[in-house]
Structure formats: C-alpha cells, structure tokens
GROMACS .gro file of C-alpha atoms in nm:
model
  242
    1MET     CA    1  -1.678   2.009   0.874
    2LYS     CA    2  -1.487   2.164   0.581
    3TYR     CA    3  -1.207   1.912   0.631
    4PHE     CA    4  -1.457   1.625   0.631
    5ILE     CA    5  -1.616   1.749   0.309
    6LEU     CA    6  -1.275   1.786   0.143
    7VAL     CA    7  -1.168   1.435   0.244
    8SER     CA    8  -1.498   1.295   0.120
    9LEU     CA    9  -1.458   1.468  -0.217
   10LEU     CA   10  -1.102   1.346  -0.257
   11THR     CA   11  -1.206   0.992  -0.169
   12PHE     CA   12  -1.486   1.007  -0.423
   13GLN     CA   13  -1.255   1.142  -0.694
   14SER     CA   14  -0.992   0.875  -0.623
   15ALA     CA   15  -1.249   0.598  -0.630
   16SER     CA   16  -1.392   0.736  -0.954
   17PHE     CA   17  -1.058   0.698  -1.132
   18LYS     CA   18  -1.047   0.323  -1.070
   19GLN     CA   19  -1.416   0.285  -1.144
   20ASN     CA   20  -1.372   0.466  -1.475
   21GLN     CA   21  -1.077   0.247  -1.567
   22LEU     CA   22  -1.275  -0.067  -1.485
   23GLN     CA   23  -1.535   0.033  -1.742
   24HIS     CA   24  -1.282  -0.080  -2.004
   25SER     CA   25  -1.275  -0.453  -2.071
   26ARG     CA   26  -0.896  -0.483  -2.087
   27VAL     CA   27  -0.856  -0.322  -1.746
   28LYS     CA   28  -1.133  -0.534  -1.599
   29ASN     CA   29  -0.969  -0.846  -1.740
   30ALA     CA   30  -0.629  -0.734  -1.610
   31TYR     CA   31  -0.772  -0.711  -1.257
   32GLU     CA   32  -0.931  -1.052  -1.291
   33ASN     CA   33  -0.611  -1.204  -1.431
   34LYS     CA   34  -0.355  -1.036  -1.208
   35GLN     CA   35  -0.495  -0.946  -0.867
   36ALA     CA   36  -0.387  -1.275  -0.710
   37THR     CA   37  -0.039  -1.249  -0.864
   38ILE     CA   38   0.007  -0.894  -0.738
   39LYS     CA   39  -0.112  -0.986  -0.390
   40ASN     CA   40   0.148  -1.261  -0.387
   41TYR     CA   41   0.425  -1.015  -0.480
   42PHE     CA   42   0.333  -0.804  -0.177
   43LYS     CA   43   0.309  -1.110   0.045
   44LEU     CA   44   0.653  -1.239  -0.059
   45LYS     CA   45   0.812  -0.902   0.017
   46HIS     CA   46   0.611  -0.856   0.340
   47LEU     CA   47   0.464  -0.533   0.208
   48ASP     CA   48   0.123  -0.381   0.276
   49GLU     CA   49  -0.076  -0.350  -0.047
   50LYS     CA   50  -0.316  -0.091   0.094
   51GLY     CA   51  -0.242   0.275   0.028
   52PHE     CA   52   0.097   0.231  -0.139
   53ASN     CA   53   0.290   0.468  -0.364
   54LEU     CA   54   0.461   0.350  -0.681
   55PHE     CA   55   0.800   0.432  -0.836
   56ILE     CA   56   0.935   0.288  -1.161
   57GLN     CA   57   1.300   0.269  -1.266
   58ILE     CA   58   1.397   0.166  -1.619
   59PHE     CA   59   1.745   0.054  -1.726
   60LYS     CA   60   1.799   0.044  -2.102
   61LYS     CA   61   2.120  -0.160  -2.125
   62GLU     CA   62   2.000  -0.425  -1.878
   63GLN     CA   63   1.650  -0.406  -2.035
   64LEU     CA   64   1.483  -0.401  -1.695
   65VAL     CA   65   1.183  -0.226  -1.544
   66GLU     CA   66   1.200  -0.213  -1.164
   67VAL     CA   67   0.881  -0.156  -0.965
   68TRP     CA   68   0.931   0.001  -0.622
   69ILE     CA   69   0.668   0.040  -0.350
   70LYS     CA   70   0.643   0.285  -0.061
   71GLU     CA   71   0.399   0.168   0.204
   72LYS     CA   72   0.155   0.410   0.360
   73ASP     CA   73   0.321   0.621   0.634
   74LYS     CA   74   0.670   0.503   0.528
   75THR     CA   75   0.938   0.729   0.381
   76THR     CA   76   1.142   0.476   0.184
   77PHE     CA   77   1.069   0.246  -0.109
   78GLU     CA   78   1.125  -0.127  -0.139
   79LEU     CA   79   1.165  -0.327  -0.459
   80LEU     CA   80   0.847  -0.520  -0.535
   81HIS     CA   81   0.916  -0.680  -0.871
   82THR     CA   82   1.127  -0.656  -1.187
   83TYR     CA   83   1.010  -0.697  -1.547
   84SER     CA   84   1.216  -0.756  -1.859
   85ILE     CA   85   1.191  -0.522  -2.157
   86CYS     CA   86   1.122  -0.748  -2.454
   87SER     CA   87   1.228  -0.521  -2.739
   88SER     CA   88   1.424  -0.198  -2.784
   89SER     CA   89   1.520   0.062  -3.042
   90GLY     CA   90   1.799   0.314  -3.074
   91THR     CA   91   2.105   0.299  -2.852
   92LEU     CA   92   2.216   0.431  -2.515
   93GLY     CA   93   2.178   0.806  -2.483
   94PRO     CA   94   1.887   1.047  -2.443
   95LYS     CA   95   1.614   1.113  -2.697
   96ARG     CA   96   1.672   1.446  -2.863
   97LYS     CA   97   1.464   1.450  -3.182
   98GLU     CA   98   1.153   1.304  -3.338
   99GLY     CA   99   1.241   0.996  -3.541
  100ASP     CA  100   1.577   0.927  -3.376
  101LEU     CA  101   1.441   0.591  -3.247
  102GLN     CA  102   1.576   0.669  -2.901
  103VAL     CA  103   1.411   0.570  -2.574
  104PRO     CA  104   1.427   0.882  -2.354
  105GLU     CA  105   1.654   0.911  -2.051
  106GLY     CA  106   1.569   1.131  -1.755
  107VAL     CA  107   1.323   1.200  -1.475
  108TYR     CA  108   0.962   1.154  -1.582
  109HIS     CA  109   0.619   1.064  -1.450
  110ILE     CA  110   0.312   0.884  -1.581
  111GLU     CA  111   0.077   1.134  -1.739
  112HIS     CA  112  -0.159   0.912  -1.937
  113PHE     CA  113  -0.339   0.582  -1.876
  114ASN     CA  114  -0.450   0.428  -2.204
  115PRO     CA  115  -0.691   0.135  -2.154
  116VAL     CA  116  -0.759   0.099  -2.528
  117SER     CA  117  -0.402   0.111  -2.653
  118ASN     CA  118  -0.292  -0.040  -2.984
  119PHE     CA  119  -0.043  -0.224  -2.764
  120HIS     CA  120  -0.296  -0.378  -2.523
  121LEU     CA  121  -0.254  -0.138  -2.228
  122SER     CA  122  -0.013   0.151  -2.200
  123LEU     CA  123   0.120   0.409  -1.955
  124GLY     CA  124   0.236   0.735  -2.112
  125ILE     CA  125   0.526   0.931  -1.969
  126ASN     CA  126   0.567   1.309  -1.990
  127TYR     CA  127   0.832   1.319  -2.262
  128PRO     CA  128   0.940   1.582  -2.352
  129ASN     CA  129   0.980   1.706  -1.996
  130THR     CA  130   1.122   2.045  -1.897
  131SER     CA  131   1.482   1.928  -1.941
  132ASP     CA  132   1.408   1.771  -2.280
  133LYS     CA  133   1.243   2.091  -2.404
  134ILE     CA  134   1.566   2.277  -2.331
  135LEU     CA  135   1.813   2.017  -2.460
  136SER     CA  136   1.621   1.860  -2.749
  137ASP     CA  137   1.520   1.980  -3.095
  138LYS     CA  138   1.302   2.285  -3.035
  139LYS     CA  139   1.055   2.218  -3.314
  140HIS     CA  140   1.044   1.837  -3.331
  141PRO     CA  141   1.152   1.672  -3.003
  142GLY     CA  142   0.916   1.377  -3.054
  143GLY     CA  143   0.659   1.242  -2.812
  144ASN     CA  144   0.406   0.968  -2.739
  145ILE     CA  145   0.643   0.759  -2.528
  146TYR     CA  146   0.477   0.472  -2.342
  147ILE     CA  147   0.542   0.169  -2.130
  148HIS     CA  148   0.315  -0.079  -2.305
  149GLY     CA  149   0.228  -0.434  -2.399
  150ASN     CA  150   0.314  -0.629  -2.713
  151CYS     CA  151   0.682  -0.665  -2.803
  152VAL     CA  152   0.753  -0.401  -3.068
  153THR     CA  153   0.880  -0.048  -3.019
  154ILE     CA  154   1.005   0.275  -3.172
  155GLY     CA  155   1.128   0.463  -2.866
  156CYS     CA  156   0.887   0.308  -2.616
  157VAL     CA  157   0.926   0.042  -2.345
  158PRO     CA  158   0.739  -0.283  -2.424
  159ILE     CA  159   0.710  -0.553  -2.155
  160THR     CA  160   0.456  -0.795  -2.317
  161ASP     CA  161   0.078  -0.797  -2.279
  162ASP     CA  162   0.106  -1.030  -1.981
  163PHE     CA  163   0.329  -0.804  -1.775
  164ILE     CA  164   0.174  -0.470  -1.872
  165GLU     CA  165  -0.147  -0.598  -1.713
  166GLU     CA  166   0.033  -0.626  -1.379
  167LEU     CA  167   0.205  -0.290  -1.405
  168TYR     CA  168  -0.112  -0.119  -1.525
  169VAL     CA  169  -0.312  -0.254  -1.228
  170LEU     CA  170  -0.038  -0.139  -0.989
  171ALA     CA  171  -0.042   0.208  -1.146
  172VAL     CA  172  -0.422   0.230  -1.129
  173GLU     CA  173  -0.414   0.131  -0.762
  174ALA     CA  174  -0.144   0.389  -0.685
  175ARG     CA  175  -0.339   0.659  -0.869
  176ASN     CA  176  -0.653   0.549  -0.689
  177ASN     CA  177  -0.466   0.585  -0.358
  178GLY     CA  178  -0.419   0.953  -0.440
  179GLN     CA  179  -0.073   0.939  -0.598
  180ASN     CA  180  -0.118   1.189  -0.878
  181ASN     CA  181   0.251   1.183  -0.970
  182ILE     CA  182   0.394   0.835  -1.035
  183PRO     CA  183   0.767   0.886  -1.104
  184VAL     CA  184   0.940   0.702  -1.388
  185TYR     CA  185   1.319   0.738  -1.399
  186ILE     CA  186   1.488   0.612  -1.715
  187PHE     CA  187   1.864   0.549  -1.713
  188PRO     CA  188   2.104   0.421  -1.982
  189ASN     CA  189   2.207   0.152  -1.732
  190LYS     CA  190   2.267   0.102  -1.360
  191MET     CA  191   2.491   0.399  -1.306
  192GLU     CA  192   2.741   0.286  -1.046
  193THR     CA  193   3.067   0.472  -0.987
  194GLY     CA  194   3.280   0.452  -1.301
  195THR     CA  195   2.985   0.368  -1.526
  196VAL     CA  196   2.980   0.698  -1.716
  197GLU     CA  197   3.341   0.656  -1.821
  198LYS     CA  198   3.266   0.305  -1.952
  199LEU     CA  199   2.959   0.431  -2.137
  200ALA     CA  200   3.164   0.706  -2.297
  201GLU     CA  201   3.419   0.456  -2.423
  202GLU     CA  202   3.166   0.207  -2.556
  203TYR     CA  203   2.871   0.416  -2.676
  204ASN     CA  204   2.913   0.790  -2.698
  205LYS     CA  205   3.208   1.027  -2.664
  206ASP     CA  206   2.996   1.337  -2.717
  207GLN     CA  207   3.070   1.571  -2.426
  208SER     CA  208   2.710   1.692  -2.391
  209THR     CA  209   2.589   1.332  -2.356
  210ILE     CA  210   2.864   1.248  -2.106
  211SER     CA  211   2.773   1.556  -1.901
  212PHE     CA  212   2.406   1.454  -1.913
  213TRP     CA  213   2.491   1.102  -1.797
  214LYS     CA  214   2.694   1.237  -1.505
  215ASN     CA  215   2.394   1.447  -1.409
  216LEU     CA  216   2.167   1.141  -1.423
  217GLN     CA  217   2.418   0.939  -1.223
  218SER     CA  218   2.372   1.173  -0.925
  219ILE     CA  219   1.996   1.101  -0.936
  220TYR     CA  220   2.057   0.726  -0.957
  221LEU     CA  221   2.310   0.715  -0.672
  222ASP     CA  222   2.097   0.928  -0.442
  223PHE     CA  223   1.804   0.686  -0.467
  224LYS     CA  224   2.029   0.382  -0.443
  225THR     CA  225   2.168   0.515  -0.115
  226SER     CA  226   1.849   0.642   0.045
  227HIS     CA  227   1.564   0.447  -0.123
  228ALA     CA  228   1.378   0.778  -0.093
  229LEU     CA  229   1.277   1.024  -0.362
  230LYS     CA  230   1.368   1.391  -0.346
  231LYS     CA  231   1.196   1.660  -0.547
  232VAL     CA  232   1.391   1.707  -0.870
  233HIS     CA  233   1.427   2.050  -1.027
  234VAL     CA  234   1.547   2.153  -1.373
  235ASP     CA  235   1.764   2.462  -1.420
  236ALA     CA  236   1.779   2.698  -1.717
  237LYS     CA  237   2.037   2.474  -1.890
  238GLY     CA  238   1.824   2.161  -1.859
  239LYS     CA  239   2.025   2.014  -1.572
  240TYR     CA  240   1.855   1.812  -1.300
  241SER     CA  241   1.914   1.902  -0.935
  242PHE     CA  242   1.759   1.845  -0.594
   0.00000   0.00000   0.00000
C-alpha cells in the first residue's frame, strides 16, 4: 500500500510539471508545432518515445548540439537528432570569469526551464558547477548560461526559436518521465585521440587549459565507446572522474 501511494504521488508530481509548463503559451505552441516532428525523429530512428531519458552533448568548434535518447529499460543512448548552434561568443576553452564571453566547458545538467525567456524558450544549465567553483574566479565566475532560442549570445548556446521549441519539448517530456537530472556535456570539440594536442597548438598553450581538456577528453571517449553515462565526480582540485 505504501509503495502504491508513493508511485501515485510521483506520477502526480511528474504529470504536474508538464501541466504547469503547458500553462505558458510558448510551451503550448511548441507542443502544437513540434509534436509531429518529434514523433517522426523517433520513428526514423526506431526509438520508443514513451518513458525516455535525454542526454545533450554540445561541441563548440563544430557548433553542434547532439540530442541522445535512452529508451525505457535500456542502458545505452542512441543519437536522436543534431541541431546547429547559430551564433557563438568567446573562443575554445572553459569559462572562468564573468564577462569573459566564454561558453562553459564541462559536465552539467539542466537546472531551469524558462518558458517566458527573452530568447523565446530557454534551458538553463548549472554553471558554475562544482568544478567551475574550484577552478574559476572565486568572486565573479559568471552565470545564467542557457541553451535558448533567437540567434544572439554572450556565453550561451542559441539554436534559433524553431529548434529550441523541439529541444524544449523533449526536455519537458524527459522531466515529466521522472528524469530529474538531464545531463548536458559541453566540449571544445569532438575530442578524438590527438585532439588536445591540436587544440593546444591552435587555440591555447596554457598548461591548466590543456590539462582540463585532457580531463574532458576522458569523459568524451568513455561515452563514445559505451554510449552509456557513468556518474561523474569532482575532486578537490576540480578534476572530473568516474
């Protein structure tokens, strides 16, 4: 009986999130505009759209946002769709200070759904995360980093109003499925073997940045090999590890 009550409460809370989002006209319109398109993405990839988990990878140099889906009862993710980033600021390398124009790099998650954004719809990530708080400016690390609509940015990830509607609906559905933590990994580029050395030559010879990139590369390669997500920890020096 207790288990039944708990499940019922969780179901009600999950449903309430989507219902609350649909009270906003932009979200309601996004569902009306994009449900058929999203269903077709799942159909083309032979994926089940019911009960999925969501994972987002962002590559700054390639200006790509990859959307990965893990079906219910599966352990691995499959690529659903890829969006282009339509504008960028800063250069390759992590964000370390307010006003540096940088798009962050690291392991994040969506912490805020904004249905009344100045940029149509937006999904806020948890910058600064634990690693950033250790490695970035202690007083002014910056913040308010979003994946959003429109096509302007100062440190955020814009993908146009059209495409943010799709990604926002996918994120709402994942959250409504009970996925409280939607991971967002941001990389300087697709970090294949030898990439860090090329980045160091072309963009940044700072040893702390190179070390950070090598750390991120291990995260990238692990997912590329397994298509599964491991729990990521941060040590006292701001380094990511499994």
